mmCIF file of C-alpha atoms and ligand atoms in Angstrom:
data_model
loop_
_atom_site.group_PDB
_atom_site.id
_atom_site.type_symbol
_atom_site.label_atom_id
_atom_site.label_comp_id
_atom_site.label_asym_id
_atom_site.label_seq_id
_atom_site.Cartn_x
_atom_site.Cartn_y
_atom_site.Cartn_z
ATOM 1 C CA UNK L 1 -29.805 -1.434 2.957
ATOM 2 C CA UNK L 2 -27.935 -1.260 -0.388
ATOM 3 C CA UNK L 3 -27.954 -4.766 -1.918
ATOM 4 C CA UNK L 4 -24.971 -5.258 -4.175
ATOM 5 C CA UNK L 5 -24.171 -7.968 -6.811
ATOM 6 C CA UNK L 6 -20.466 -8.508 -7.608
ATOM 7 C CA UNK L 7 -19.737 -9.678 -11.165
ATOM 8 C CA UNK L 8 -16.436 -11.563 -11.611
ATOM 9 C CA UNK L 9 -14.505 -13.675 -14.158
ATOM 10 C CA UNK L 10 -11.382 -14.844 -12.308
ATOM 11 C CA UNK L 11 -9.530 -15.029 -9.072
ATOM 12 C CA UNK L 12 -11.686 -12.595 -7.209
ATOM 13 C CA UNK L 13 -9.153 -10.684 -5.062
ATOM 14 C CA UNK L 14 -11.194 -7.523 -5.432
ATOM 15 C CA UNK L 15 -14.294 -9.528 -4.382
ATOM 16 C CA UNK L 16 -12.272 -10.651 -1.366
ATOM 17 C CA UNK L 17 -11.372 -7.132 -0.533
ATOM 18 C CA UNK L 18 -15.130 -6.178 -0.560
ATOM 19 C CA UNK L 19 -15.880 -9.205 1.612
ATOM 20 C CA UNK L 20 -13.140 -8.316 4.046
ATOM 21 C CA UNK L 21 -14.326 -4.716 4.347
ATOM 22 C CA UNK L 22 -17.856 -5.873 4.972
ATOM 23 C CA UNK L 23 -16.827 -8.325 7.625
ATOM 24 C CA UNK L 24 -14.711 -5.671 9.276
ATOM 25 C CA UNK L 25 -17.769 -3.464 9.542
ATOM 26 C CA UNK L 26 -16.407 -0.934 7.048
ATOM 27 C CA UNK L 27 -19.426 -1.198 4.655
ATOM 28 C CA UNK L 28 -22.372 -0.088 6.935
ATOM 29 C CA UNK L 29 -25.652 -0.286 5.020
ATOM 30 C CA UNK L 30 -24.334 -2.626 2.384
ATOM 31 C CA UNK L 31 -25.362 -6.308 1.926
ATOM 32 C CA UNK L 32 -23.349 -8.516 -0.574
ATOM 33 C CA UNK L 33 -26.386 -10.284 -2.087
ATOM 34 C CA UNK L 34 -24.688 -12.438 -4.766
ATOM 35 C CA UNK L 35 -21.586 -13.074 -6.826
ATOM 36 C CA UNK L 36 -22.090 -13.917 -10.540
ATOM 37 C CA UNK L 37 -19.364 -15.195 -12.790
ATOM 38 C CA UNK L 38 -19.407 -15.778 -16.537
ATOM 39 C CA UNK L 39 -16.882 -18.583 -15.973
ATOM 40 C CA UNK L 40 -17.860 -21.777 -14.097
ATOM 41 C CA UNK L 41 -14.375 -22.405 -12.802
ATOM 42 C CA UNK L 42 -13.686 -18.957 -11.479
ATOM 43 C CA UNK L 43 -12.004 -19.096 -8.108
ATOM 44 C CA UNK L 44 -14.101 -16.069 -7.060
ATOM 45 C CA UNK L 45 -17.183 -18.334 -6.845
ATOM 46 C CA UNK L 46 -15.343 -20.437 -4.209
ATOM 47 C CA UNK L 47 -14.583 -17.260 -2.227
ATOM 48 C CA UNK L 48 -18.300 -16.433 -2.257
ATOM 49 C CA UNK L 49 -19.322 -19.875 -1.146
ATOM 50 C CA UNK L 50 -16.779 -19.856 1.747
ATOM 51 C CA UNK L 51 -18.501 -16.742 3.049
ATOM 52 C CA UNK L 52 -22.048 -17.975 2.578
ATOM 53 C CA UNK L 53 -22.784 -15.688 -0.384
ATOM 54 C CA UNK L 54 -25.146 -16.811 -3.150
ATOM 55 C CA UNK L 55 -23.008 -17.550 -6.194
ATOM 56 C CA UNK L 56 -23.869 -18.638 -9.815
ATOM 57 C CA UNK L 57 -22.335 -18.914 -13.184
ATOM 58 C CA UNK L 58 -24.304 -17.193 -15.860
ATOM 59 C CA UNK L 59 -22.478 -17.334 -19.228
ATOM 60 C CA UNK L 60 -23.281 -15.317 -22.342
ATOM 61 C CA UNK L 61 -22.348 -18.485 -24.239
ATOM 62 C CA UNK L 62 -25.665 -19.986 -23.079
ATOM 63 C CA UNK L 63 -27.718 -17.273 -24.735
ATOM 64 C CA UNK L 64 -28.714 -16.690 -28.326
ATOM 65 C CA UNK L 65 -26.958 -13.238 -28.418
ATOM 66 C CA UNK L 66 -25.681 -10.515 -26.048
ATOM 67 C CA UNK L 67 -29.128 -8.807 -25.958
ATOM 68 C CA UNK L 68 -30.730 -11.972 -24.634
ATOM 69 C CA UNK L 69 -27.925 -12.326 -22.038
ATOM 70 C CA UNK L 70 -28.183 -8.690 -21.078
ATOM 71 C CA UNK L 71 -31.948 -8.827 -20.647
ATOM 72 C CA UNK L 72 -31.742 -12.041 -18.549
ATOM 73 C CA UNK L 73 -29.030 -10.523 -16.307
ATOM 74 C CA UNK L 74 -30.975 -7.242 -15.769
ATOM 75 C CA UNK L 75 -34.202 -9.293 -14.898
ATOM 76 C CA UNK L 76 -32.245 -11.613 -12.692
ATOM 77 C CA UNK L 77 -30.661 -8.797 -10.720
ATOM 78 C CA UNK L 78 -33.799 -6.647 -10.598
ATOM 79 C CA UNK L 79 -35.737 -9.595 -9.042
ATOM 80 C CA UNK L 80 -33.076 -9.740 -6.337
ATOM 81 C CA UNK L 81 -33.633 -6.060 -5.638
ATOM 82 C CA UNK L 82 -29.996 -5.176 -6.451
ATOM 83 C CA UNK L 83 -29.259 -1.495 -5.995
ATOM 84 C CA UNK L 84 -25.567 -1.599 -7.177
ATOM 85 C CA UNK L 85 -23.761 -3.888 -9.542
ATOM 86 C CA UNK L 86 -20.047 -4.024 -8.980
ATOM 87 C CA UNK L 87 -17.770 -5.270 -11.825
ATOM 88 C CA UNK L 88 -14.717 -6.693 -9.987
ATOM 89 C CA UNK L 89 -12.567 -8.182 -12.693
ATOM 90 C CA UNK L 90 -15.598 -8.909 -14.867
ATOM 91 C CA UNK L 91 -14.282 -9.256 -18.379
ATOM 92 C CA UNK L 92 -17.536 -9.378 -20.356
ATOM 93 C CA UNK L 93 -18.647 -6.102 -21.926
ATOM 94 C CA UNK L 94 -22.270 -5.742 -20.833
ATOM 95 C CA UNK L 95 -24.664 -4.868 -23.691
ATOM 96 C CA UNK L 96 -26.656 -1.472 -23.768
ATOM 97 C CA UNK L 97 -29.898 -3.231 -22.761
ATOM 98 C CA UNK L 98 -28.284 -4.114 -19.400
ATOM 99 C CA UNK L 99 -26.607 -0.686 -18.944
ATOM 100 C CA UNK L 100 -29.865 1.147 -19.641
ATOM 101 C CA UNK L 101 -31.769 -1.071 -17.128
ATOM 102 C CA UNK L 102 -29.158 -0.271 -14.430
ATOM 103 C CA UNK L 103 -28.279 3.267 -15.480
ATOM 104 C CA UNK L 104 -26.097 4.940 -12.863
ATOM 105 C CA UNK L 105 -26.020 1.766 -10.740
ATOM 106 C CA UNK L 106 -23.082 -0.137 -12.233
ATOM 107 C CA UNK L 107 -19.389 0.525 -11.192
ATOM 108 C CA UNK L 108 -16.166 -1.002 -12.411
ATOM 109 C CA UNK L 109 -12.532 -1.242 -11.185
ATOM 110 C CA UNK L 110 -9.839 -0.634 -13.813
ATOM 111 C CA UNK L 111 -6.127 -1.189 -13.213
ATOM 112 C CA UNK L 112 -4.832 2.045 -14.563
ATOM 113 C CA UNK L 113 -5.326 5.744 -14.115
ATOM 114 C CA UNK L 114 -8.094 6.291 -16.771
ATOM 115 C CA UNK L 115 -7.786 7.808 -19.442
ATOM 116 C CA UNK L 116 -4.504 5.999 -19.778
ATOM 117 C CA UNK L 117 -4.330 2.304 -20.802
ATOM 118 C CA UNK L 118 -8.047 1.735 -20.995
ATOM 119 C CA UNK L 119 -10.829 0.909 -23.588
ATOM 120 C CA UNK L 120 -11.150 -2.047 -25.859
ATOM 121 C CA UNK L 121 -8.485 -4.747 -25.354
ATOM 122 C CA UNK L 122 -7.038 -3.306 -22.040
ATOM 123 C CA UNK L 123 -7.843 -5.724 -19.304
ATOM 124 C CA UNK L 124 -5.826 -7.578 -16.636
ATOM 125 C CA UNK L 125 -2.077 -8.038 -17.313
ATOM 126 C CA UNK L 126 -2.376 -6.356 -20.737
ATOM 127 C CA UNK L 127 -2.935 -3.069 -18.999
ATOM 128 C CA UNK L 128 0.307 -3.398 -16.986
ATOM 129 C CA UNK L 129 2.283 -4.607 -20.078
ATOM 130 C CA UNK L 130 1.176 -1.521 -21.947
ATOM 131 C CA UNK L 131 2.125 0.798 -18.973
ATOM 132 C CA UNK L 132 5.610 -0.746 -18.712
ATOM 133 C CA UNK L 133 6.013 -0.598 -22.595
ATOM 134 C CA UNK L 134 5.268 3.146 -22.506
ATOM 135 C CA UNK L 135 7.670 3.639 -19.638
ATOM 136 C CA UNK L 136 5.264 5.551 -17.289
ATOM 137 C CA UNK L 137 6.639 6.118 -13.801
ATOM 138 C CA UNK L 138 3.262 6.356 -12.170
ATOM 139 C CA UNK L 139 0.226 4.157 -12.709
ATOM 140 C CA UNK L 140 -2.792 3.179 -10.470
ATOM 141 C CA UNK L 141 -6.367 2.172 -10.535
ATOM 142 C CA UNK L 142 -9.696 3.749 -11.210
ATOM 143 C CA UNK L 143 -13.281 3.130 -9.978
ATOM 144 C CA UNK L 144 -15.785 4.527 -12.367
ATOM 145 C CA UNK L 145 -19.514 4.283 -13.261
ATOM 146 C CA UNK L 146 -20.122 2.119 -16.292
ATOM 147 C CA UNK L 147 -21.819 3.697 -19.245
ATOM 148 C CA UNK L 148 -22.376 2.231 -22.794
ATOM 149 C CA UNK L 149 -18.678 2.784 -23.771
ATOM 150 C CA UNK L 150 -15.627 0.816 -22.481
ATOM 151 C CA UNK L 151 -14.114 2.578 -19.483
ATOM 152 C CA UNK L 152 -15.777 5.937 -20.488
ATOM 153 C CA UNK L 153 -18.146 6.558 -17.527
ATOM 154 C CA UNK L 154 -17.690 9.146 -14.815
ATOM 155 C CA UNK L 155 -14.823 8.557 -12.494
ATOM 156 C CA UNK L 156 -15.471 8.054 -8.729
ATOM 157 C CA UNK L 157 -12.060 7.415 -7.204
ATOM 158 C CA UNK L 158 -8.527 7.052 -8.434
ATOM 159 C CA UNK L 159 -5.263 6.080 -6.606
ATOM 160 C CA UNK L 160 -1.749 6.420 -8.002
ATOM 161 C CA UNK L 161 0.990 3.770 -7.576
ATOM 162 C CA UNK L 162 4.589 4.118 -8.455
ATOM 163 C CA UNK L 163 6.246 1.956 -11.066
ATOM 164 C CA UNK L 164 9.534 0.502 -9.695
ATOM 165 C CA UNK L 165 12.896 -0.333 -11.465
ATOM 166 C CA UNK L 166 12.740 -3.911 -12.700
ATOM 167 C CA UNK L 167 8.911 -4.283 -12.526
ATOM 168 C CA UNK L 168 7.316 -7.021 -14.629
ATOM 169 C CA UNK L 169 3.637 -6.917 -15.521
ATOM 170 C CA UNK L 170 3.081 -9.390 -12.688
ATOM 171 C CA UNK L 171 4.907 -7.384 -9.981
ATOM 172 C CA UNK L 172 3.219 -4.229 -11.120
ATOM 173 C CA UNK L 173 -0.228 -5.852 -11.150
ATOM 174 C CA UNK L 174 0.256 -7.029 -7.581
ATOM 175 C CA UNK L 175 1.324 -3.584 -6.321
ATOM 176 C CA UNK L 176 -1.525 -1.837 -8.065
ATOM 177 C CA UNK L 177 -3.976 -4.383 -6.493
ATOM 178 C CA UNK L 178 -2.471 -4.051 -2.970
ATOM 179 C CA UNK L 179 -1.885 -0.239 -2.958
ATOM 180 C CA UNK L 180 -4.912 0.895 -4.980
ATOM 181 C CA UNK L 181 -7.595 -1.627 -6.193
ATOM 182 C CA UNK L 182 -8.298 -3.317 -2.874
ATOM 183 C CA UNK L 183 -8.573 0.061 -1.162
ATOM 184 C CA UNK L 184 -10.601 2.178 -3.566
ATOM 185 C CA UNK L 185 -13.171 -0.392 -4.661
ATOM 186 C CA UNK L 186 -14.598 -0.975 -1.185
ATOM 187 C CA UNK L 187 -14.237 2.788 -0.436
ATOM 188 C CA UNK L 188 -16.349 3.601 -3.584
ATOM 189 C CA UNK L 189 -19.027 1.187 -2.499
ATOM 190 C CA UNK L 190 -19.087 2.716 0.981
ATOM 191 C CA UNK L 191 -19.354 6.216 -0.461
ATOM 192 C CA UNK L 192 -22.214 5.251 -2.777
ATOM 193 C CA UNK L 193 -24.085 3.494 0.067
ATOM 194 C CA UNK L 194 -23.689 6.671 2.179
ATOM 195 C CA UNK L 195 -24.698 8.881 -0.733
ATOM 196 C CA UNK L 196 -21.316 10.656 -0.645
ATOM 197 C CA UNK L 197 -19.827 9.942 -4.035
ATOM 198 C CA UNK L 198 -18.768 13.054 -5.821
ATOM 199 C CA UNK L 199 -18.827 13.031 -9.567
HETATM 200 C C1 LIG U 201 -8.088 -6.684 -11.560
HETATM 201 O O1 LIG U 201 -6.801 -6.179 -11.705
HETATM 202 C C2 LIG U 201 -9.036 -5.686 -12.196
HETATM 203 O O2 LIG U 201 -8.753 -4.414 -12.049
HETATM 204 C C3 LIG U 201 -8.927 -6.089 -13.601
HETATM 205 O O3 LIG U 201 -8.871 -7.562 -13.607
HETATM 206 C C4 LIG U 201 -8.242 -7.966 -12.389
HETATM 207 C C5 LIG U 201 -9.170 -8.969 -11.760
HETATM 208 O O4 LIG U 201 -8.516 -9.456 -10.576
HETATM 209 N N1 LIG U 201 -10.080 -5.606 -14.403
HETATM 210 C C6 LIG U 201 -9.969 -5.116 -15.741
HETATM 211 O O5 LIG U 201 -8.874 -5.284 -16.299
HETATM 212 C C7 LIG U 201 -11.211 -4.648 -16.294
HETATM 213 N N2 LIG U 201 -10.883 -3.966 -17.489
HETATM 214 P P1 LIG U 201 -9.378 -10.212 -9.406
HETATM 215 O O6 LIG U 201 -10.222 -11.264 -10.048
HETATM 216 O O7 LIG U 201 -8.331 -10.862 -8.520
HETATM 217 O O8 LIG U 201 -10.229 -9.110 -8.602
#
């Protein structure tokens, strides 16, 4: 059984897609062990509670520095025997001490086709604002392994989504979530659990 921890910061629609896939029997061999947020008020924590999943807020603000936070998180997740850490709208950059402890076992969903519109400062709606400002006709989402850079790790899955006439950052974000993110994130977890990811 692959025990996963899902790290979140906000609404948690990607977390919901993982829960829905698991409840529909599409994630054989996967157990959602816990949901950790850096923000106490994140709605994602409510989603976890509704489905009986252990949930907690662990904020970097409660630690002396990012190294102390990263070490605590790595210990916390190792003690729970977590085999895969899924960043699902998690907006904290995890420090090297954490990434080294979980090398090759952290994945992230990013709302663009990497290497476009990624890296420092590209998160959430800002990604879609930048895509519209550049005038791209196709965007999408990427699931990738997390290394010590920002959005630089090996790509696992990508899915393209068309930009439509009159799109706003909000309408584009919604389409990218519905047509790409909520599909490829559970699929990547399923592939990793089955030992089928090809990078
Ligand atoms: C998602 O669009 C996700 O791809 C993005 O934040 C949103 C979280 O939504 N992540 C990033 O921008 C990471 N760089 P959710 O809380 O509803 O899943």
